[in-house]
Amino acid sequence: MILTFLVTAFMAGCSSKPPAKPAAPASSPTVVRTTKSKPAAVSLSSIEASILQEVNRHRASKGLSPLVANSILDTEASLHSQQMASGQVSFGHSGYEARMARIDKRMGGAGANAENVAYGKMTAREVVQSWLKSPPHKKNIEGPYHSSGIGISRNSKGVIYFTQIFTQK
């Protein structure tokens, strides 16, 4: 069994647009420990697409609009997952503010934003279900967002690092 650690942070972005809902104050990361089974071999891009489908399925069940994939967010999420998988940054939200500043600049203002990260040998469904069991992650998934970017990367031991970024624009 693989021990999975999930960490989340919710932060307001550097934008001239106020968030639709008041942003929660930054708090210390939440750590959730769960055990997960080993997923069948599938491509990383199909896992990314499946994560968005799973998140949008959950949002629909709550009467929320679906998130739209955004290539700028995908690029930033992929870069963060690659850096975590390669050990360039530790697991978590290292560089979050710089990522959001780049996104804000490239999108001409992105509004409120959030990020979920996870790692482990999990399927798309398993990672989304783990996030939904964690109140801060669930808050991000159900937040007032329009766009999402997802990036995952596998390290040399086969452990997958997941990043999902959310923005209002």
PDB file of C-alpha atoms in Angstrom:
ATOM      1  CA  MET A   1       0.000   0.000   0.000  1.00  0.00           C
ATOM      2  CA  ILE A   2       1.179   3.489  -0.694  1.00  0.00           C
ATOM      3  CA  LEU A   3       0.873   6.185   1.936  1.00  0.00           C
ATOM      4  CA  THR A   4      -0.426   9.317   0.273  1.00  0.00           C
ATOM      5  CA  PHE A   5       0.021  12.823   1.593  1.00  0.00           C
ATOM      6  CA  LEU A   6      -2.231  15.626   0.462  1.00  0.00           C
ATOM      7  CA  VAL A   7      -1.540  19.271   1.168  1.00  0.00           C
ATOM      8  CA  THR A   8      -3.623  22.273   0.245  1.00  0.00           C
ATOM      9  CA  ALA A   9      -3.531  26.023   0.462  1.00  0.00           C
ATOM     10  CA  PHE A  10      -6.193  28.495  -0.587  1.00  0.00           C
ATOM     11  CA  MET A  11      -4.922  31.969  -1.358  1.00  0.00           C
ATOM     12  CA  ALA A  12      -6.365  34.990  -3.113  1.00  0.00           C
ATOM     13  CA  GLY A  13      -4.548  35.905  -6.309  1.00  0.00           C
ATOM     14  CA  CYS A  14      -2.763  39.075  -7.280  1.00  0.00           C
ATOM     15  CA  SER A  15      -5.605  40.542  -9.292  1.00  0.00           C
ATOM     16  CA  SER A  16      -7.524  43.766  -9.560  1.00  0.00           C
ATOM     17  CA  LYS A  17     -10.747  41.749  -9.524  1.00  0.00           C
ATOM     18  CA  PRO A  18     -12.072  40.831  -6.089  1.00  0.00           C
ATOM     19  CA  PRO A  19     -13.030  37.176  -5.590  1.00  0.00           C
ATOM     20  CA  ALA A  20     -16.729  36.304  -5.961  1.00  0.00           C
ATOM     21  CA  LYS A  21     -16.658  35.031  -2.384  1.00  0.00           C
ATOM     22  CA  PRO A  22     -14.378  36.360   0.353  1.00  0.00           C
ATOM     23  CA  ALA A  23     -11.079  34.520   0.279  1.00  0.00           C
ATOM     24  CA  ALA A  24     -10.286  32.442   3.301  1.00  0.00           C
ATOM     25  CA  PRO A  25      -7.190  33.536   5.159  1.00  0.00           C
ATOM     26  CA  ALA A  26      -4.109  31.488   4.414  1.00  0.00           C
ATOM     27  CA  SER A  27      -3.668  28.774   6.982  1.00  0.00           C
ATOM     28  CA  SER A  28      -1.102  26.146   7.688  1.00  0.00           C
ATOM     29  CA  PRO A  29      -1.258  23.221   5.265  1.00  0.00           C
ATOM     30  CA  THR A  30      -3.612  20.368   5.978  1.00  0.00           C
ATOM     31  CA  VAL A  31      -2.159  16.861   5.754  1.00  0.00           C
ATOM     32  CA  VAL A  32      -4.406  13.904   5.038  1.00  0.00           C
ATOM     33  CA  ARG A  33      -3.093  10.350   5.084  1.00  0.00           C
ATOM     34  CA  THR A  34      -4.877   7.667   3.114  1.00  0.00           C
ATOM     35  CA  THR A  35      -3.923   4.363   1.540  1.00  0.00           C
ATOM     36  CA  LYS A  36      -4.493   3.789  -2.141  1.00  0.00           C
ATOM     37  CA  SER A  37      -4.209   0.855  -4.503  1.00  0.00           C
ATOM     38  CA  LYS A  38      -1.827   0.756  -7.439  1.00  0.00           C
ATOM     39  CA  PRO A  39      -3.507   2.041 -10.634  1.00  0.00           C
ATOM     40  CA  ALA A  40      -3.363   0.244 -13.954  1.00  0.00           C
ATOM     41  CA  ALA A  41      -0.828   1.661 -16.414  1.00  0.00           C
ATOM     42  CA  VAL A  42      -2.374   4.578 -18.301  1.00  0.00           C
ATOM     43  CA  SER A  43      -0.967   7.665 -19.957  1.00  0.00           C
ATOM     44  CA  LEU A  44      -0.412  10.764 -17.870  1.00  0.00           C
ATOM     45  CA  SER A  45      -2.441  12.899 -20.293  1.00  0.00           C
ATOM     46  CA  SER A  46      -5.441  10.580 -19.950  1.00  0.00           C
ATOM     47  CA  ILE A  47      -5.177  10.848 -16.161  1.00  0.00           C
ATOM     48  CA  GLU A  48      -5.160  14.665 -16.447  1.00  0.00           C
ATOM     49  CA  ALA A  49      -8.282  14.597 -18.647  1.00  0.00           C
ATOM     50  CA  SER A  50      -9.955  12.160 -16.245  1.00  0.00           C
ATOM     51  CA  ILE A  51      -9.238  14.402 -13.241  1.00  0.00           C
ATOM     52  CA  LEU A  52     -11.046  17.286 -14.940  1.00  0.00           C
ATOM     53  CA  GLN A  53     -13.964  14.961 -15.781  1.00  0.00           C
ATOM     54  CA  GLU A  54     -14.165  13.730 -12.179  1.00  0.00           C
ATOM     55  CA  VAL A  55     -14.014  17.267 -10.779  1.00  0.00           C
ATOM     56  CA  ASN A  56     -16.678  18.468 -13.218  1.00  0.00           C
ATOM     57  CA  ARG A  57     -18.884  15.471 -12.389  1.00  0.00           C
ATOM     58  CA  HIS A  58     -18.713  16.469  -8.728  1.00  0.00           C
ATOM     59  CA  ARG A  59     -19.345  20.153  -9.515  1.00  0.00           C
ATOM     60  CA  ALA A  60     -22.401  19.207 -11.600  1.00  0.00           C
ATOM     61  CA  SER A  61     -23.771  17.181  -8.673  1.00  0.00           C
ATOM     62  CA  LYS A  62     -23.607  20.394  -6.613  1.00  0.00           C
ATOM     63  CA  GLY A  63     -25.237  22.552  -9.296  1.00  0.00           C
ATOM     64  CA  LEU A  64     -21.941  24.279 -10.119  1.00  0.00           C
ATOM     65  CA  SER A  65     -20.769  25.154 -13.621  1.00  0.00           C
ATOM     66  CA  PRO A  66     -18.036  22.967 -15.128  1.00  0.00           C
ATOM     67  CA  LEU A  67     -14.446  24.113 -15.110  1.00  0.00           C
ATOM     68  CA  VAL A  68     -12.932  24.873 -18.512  1.00  0.00           C
ATOM     69  CA  ALA A  69      -9.435  23.581 -19.292  1.00  0.00           C
ATOM     70  CA  ASN A  70      -6.909  26.369 -19.796  1.00  0.00           C
ATOM     71  CA  SER A  71      -3.524  25.794 -21.460  1.00  0.00           C
ATOM     72  CA  ILE A  72      -1.797  28.532 -19.420  1.00  0.00           C
ATOM     73  CA  LEU A  73      -2.914  26.850 -16.209  1.00  0.00           C
ATOM     74  CA  ASP A  74      -2.011  23.402 -17.598  1.00  0.00           C
ATOM     75  CA  THR A  75       1.528  24.615 -18.303  1.00  0.00           C
ATOM     76  CA  GLU A  76       2.011  26.007 -14.796  1.00  0.00           C
ATOM     77  CA  ALA A  77       0.479  22.930 -13.141  1.00  0.00           C
ATOM     78  CA  SER A  78       2.685  20.622 -15.241  1.00  0.00           C
ATOM     79  CA  LEU A  79       5.814  22.578 -14.403  1.00  0.00           C
ATOM     80  CA  HIS A  80       5.050  22.422 -10.676  1.00  0.00           C
ATOM     81  CA  SER A  81       4.393  18.666 -10.787  1.00  0.00           C
ATOM     82  CA  GLN A  82       7.616  18.098 -12.763  1.00  0.00           C
ATOM     83  CA  GLN A  83       9.596  20.106 -10.220  1.00  0.00           C
ATOM     84  CA  MET A  84       8.118  18.124  -7.315  1.00  0.00           C
ATOM     85  CA  ALA A  85       8.675  14.777  -9.059  1.00  0.00           C
ATOM     86  CA  SER A  86      12.304  15.621  -9.851  1.00  0.00           C
ATOM     87  CA  GLY A  87      12.998  16.888  -6.327  1.00  0.00           C
ATOM     88  CA  GLN A  88      13.716  20.462  -7.490  1.00  0.00           C
ATOM     89  CA  VAL A  89      11.099  21.627  -4.975  1.00  0.00           C
ATOM     90  CA  SER A  90       9.635  19.793  -2.018  1.00  0.00           C
ATOM     91  CA  PHE A  91       6.110  18.432  -2.156  1.00  0.00           C
ATOM     92  CA  GLY A  92       3.626  21.209  -1.488  1.00  0.00           C
ATOM     93  CA  HIS A  93       3.013  24.713  -2.707  1.00  0.00           C
ATOM     94  CA  SER A  94       6.572  26.017  -3.143  1.00  0.00           C
ATOM     95  CA  GLY A  95       6.507  28.891  -5.605  1.00  0.00           C
ATOM     96  CA  TYR A  96       2.714  29.326  -5.432  1.00  0.00           C
ATOM     97  CA  GLU A  97       2.790  33.121  -5.425  1.00  0.00           C
ATOM     98  CA  ALA A  98       5.230  33.256  -8.369  1.00  0.00           C
ATOM     99  CA  ARG A  99       3.052  30.753 -10.317  1.00  0.00           C
ATOM    100  CA  MET A 100      -0.041  32.821  -9.711  1.00  0.00           C
ATOM    101  CA  ALA A 101       1.753  36.059 -10.670  1.00  0.00           C
ATOM    102  CA  ARG A 102       2.846  34.477 -14.006  1.00  0.00           C
ATOM    103  CA  ILE A 103      -0.704  33.244 -14.603  1.00  0.00           C
ATOM    104  CA  ASP A 104      -2.177  36.634 -13.752  1.00  0.00           C
ATOM    105  CA  LYS A 105       0.221  38.375 -16.142  1.00  0.00           C
ATOM    106  CA  ARG A 106      -0.361  35.931 -19.022  1.00  0.00           C
ATOM    107  CA  MET A 107      -4.149  35.948 -18.594  1.00  0.00           C
ATOM    108  CA  GLY A 108      -4.461  39.696 -18.080  1.00  0.00           C
ATOM    109  CA  GLY A 109      -5.847  39.205 -14.590  1.00  0.00           C
ATOM    110  CA  ALA A 110      -7.029  35.833 -13.365  1.00  0.00           C
ATOM    111  CA  GLY A 111      -9.169  36.750 -10.361  1.00  0.00           C
ATOM    112  CA  ALA A 112      -9.193  34.515  -7.319  1.00  0.00           C
ATOM    113  CA  ASN A 113      -7.204  31.299  -7.551  1.00  0.00           C
ATOM    114  CA  ALA A 114      -6.392  28.131  -5.668  1.00  0.00           C
ATOM    115  CA  GLU A 115      -4.259  25.025  -6.001  1.00  0.00           C
ATOM    116  CA  ASN A 116      -4.548  21.388  -4.942  1.00  0.00           C
ATOM    117  CA  VAL A 117      -1.563  19.045  -4.940  1.00  0.00           C
ATOM    118  CA  ALA A 118      -1.172  15.356  -4.170  1.00  0.00           C
ATOM    119  CA  TYR A 119       1.185  12.488  -4.782  1.00  0.00           C
ATOM    120  CA  GLY A 120       0.999   8.739  -4.831  1.00  0.00           C
ATOM    121  CA  LYS A 121       0.213   5.825  -7.099  1.00  0.00           C
ATOM    122  CA  MET A 122      -3.427   6.790  -7.649  1.00  0.00           C
ATOM    123  CA  THR A 123      -5.959   6.888 -10.439  1.00  0.00           C
ATOM    124  CA  ALA A 124      -7.729  10.127 -11.356  1.00  0.00           C
ATOM    125  CA  ARG A 125     -10.795   9.002  -9.449  1.00  0.00           C
ATOM    126  CA  GLU A 126      -8.761   8.150  -6.352  1.00  0.00           C
ATOM    127  CA  VAL A 127      -6.962  11.500  -6.238  1.00  0.00           C
ATOM    128  CA  VAL A 128     -10.207  13.459  -6.710  1.00  0.00           C
ATOM    129  CA  GLN A 129     -11.970  11.361  -4.055  1.00  0.00           C
ATOM    130  CA  SER A 130      -9.058  12.013  -1.666  1.00  0.00           C
ATOM    131  CA  TRP A 131      -9.319  15.751  -2.319  1.00  0.00           C
ATOM    132  CA  LEU A 132     -13.084  15.644  -1.737  1.00  0.00           C
ATOM    133  CA  LYS A 133     -12.548  14.011   1.676  1.00  0.00           C
ATOM    134  CA  SER A 134     -10.355  16.946   2.717  1.00  0.00           C
ATOM    135  CA  PRO A 135     -12.356  20.128   3.499  1.00  0.00           C
ATOM    136  CA  PRO A 136      -9.743  22.592   2.135  1.00  0.00           C
ATOM    137  CA  HIS A 137      -9.340  20.611  -1.113  1.00  0.00           C
ATOM    138  CA  LYS A 138     -13.098  20.241  -1.473  1.00  0.00           C
ATOM    139  CA  LYS A 139     -13.516  23.983  -0.959  1.00  0.00           C
ATOM    140  CA  ASN A 140     -11.147  24.582  -3.883  1.00  0.00           C
ATOM    141  CA  ILE A 141     -12.977  22.081  -6.118  1.00  0.00           C
ATOM    142  CA  GLU A 142     -16.343  23.662  -5.279  1.00  0.00           C
ATOM    143  CA  GLY A 143     -15.025  27.235  -5.384  1.00  0.00           C
ATOM    144  CA  PRO A 144     -16.173  30.155  -7.579  1.00  0.00           C
ATOM    145  CA  TYR A 145     -13.833  29.220 -10.401  1.00  0.00           C
ATOM    146  CA  HIS A 146     -14.234  29.081 -14.165  1.00  0.00           C
ATOM    147  CA  SER A 147     -10.911  27.671 -15.407  1.00  0.00           C
ATOM    148  CA  SER A 148      -8.616  24.849 -14.381  1.00  0.00           C
ATOM    149  CA  GLY A 149      -5.228  23.511 -15.294  1.00  0.00           C
ATOM    150  CA  ILE A 150      -3.961  20.067 -14.409  1.00  0.00           C
ATOM    151  CA  GLY A 151      -0.454  18.732 -14.611  1.00  0.00           C
ATOM    152  CA  ILE A 152       0.998  15.469 -13.434  1.00  0.00           C
ATOM    153  CA  SER A 153       4.460  13.978 -13.506  1.00  0.00           C
ATOM    154  CA  ARG A 154       5.877  10.598 -12.520  1.00  0.00           C
ATOM    155  CA  ASN A 155       9.168  10.248 -10.658  1.00  0.00           C
ATOM    156  CA  SER A 156      11.746   7.488 -11.226  1.00  0.00           C
ATOM    157  CA  LYS A 157       9.953   5.230  -8.704  1.00  0.00           C
ATOM    158  CA  GLY A 158       6.611   5.550 -10.505  1.00  0.00           C
ATOM    159  CA  VAL A 159       5.056   7.896  -7.934  1.00  0.00           C
ATOM    160  CA  ILE A 160       2.773  10.458  -9.567  1.00  0.00           C
ATOM    161  CA  TYR A 161       2.713  14.120  -8.509  1.00  0.00           C
ATOM    162  CA  PHE A 162      -0.569  15.933  -9.176  1.00  0.00           C
ATOM    163  CA  THR A 163      -1.250  19.677  -9.392  1.00  0.00           C
ATOM    164  CA  GLN A 164      -4.610  21.278 -10.147  1.00  0.00           C
ATOM    165  CA  ILE A 165      -4.856  25.056 -10.407  1.00  0.00           C
ATOM    166  CA  PHE A 166      -8.159  26.951 -10.335  1.00  0.00           C
ATOM    167  CA  THR A 167      -8.863  30.546 -11.464  1.00  0.00           C
ATOM    168  CA  GLN A 168     -11.936  32.714 -11.896  1.00  0.00           C
ATOM    169  CA  LYS A 169     -11.059  33.768 -15.454  1.00  0.00           C
TER     170      LYS A 169
END
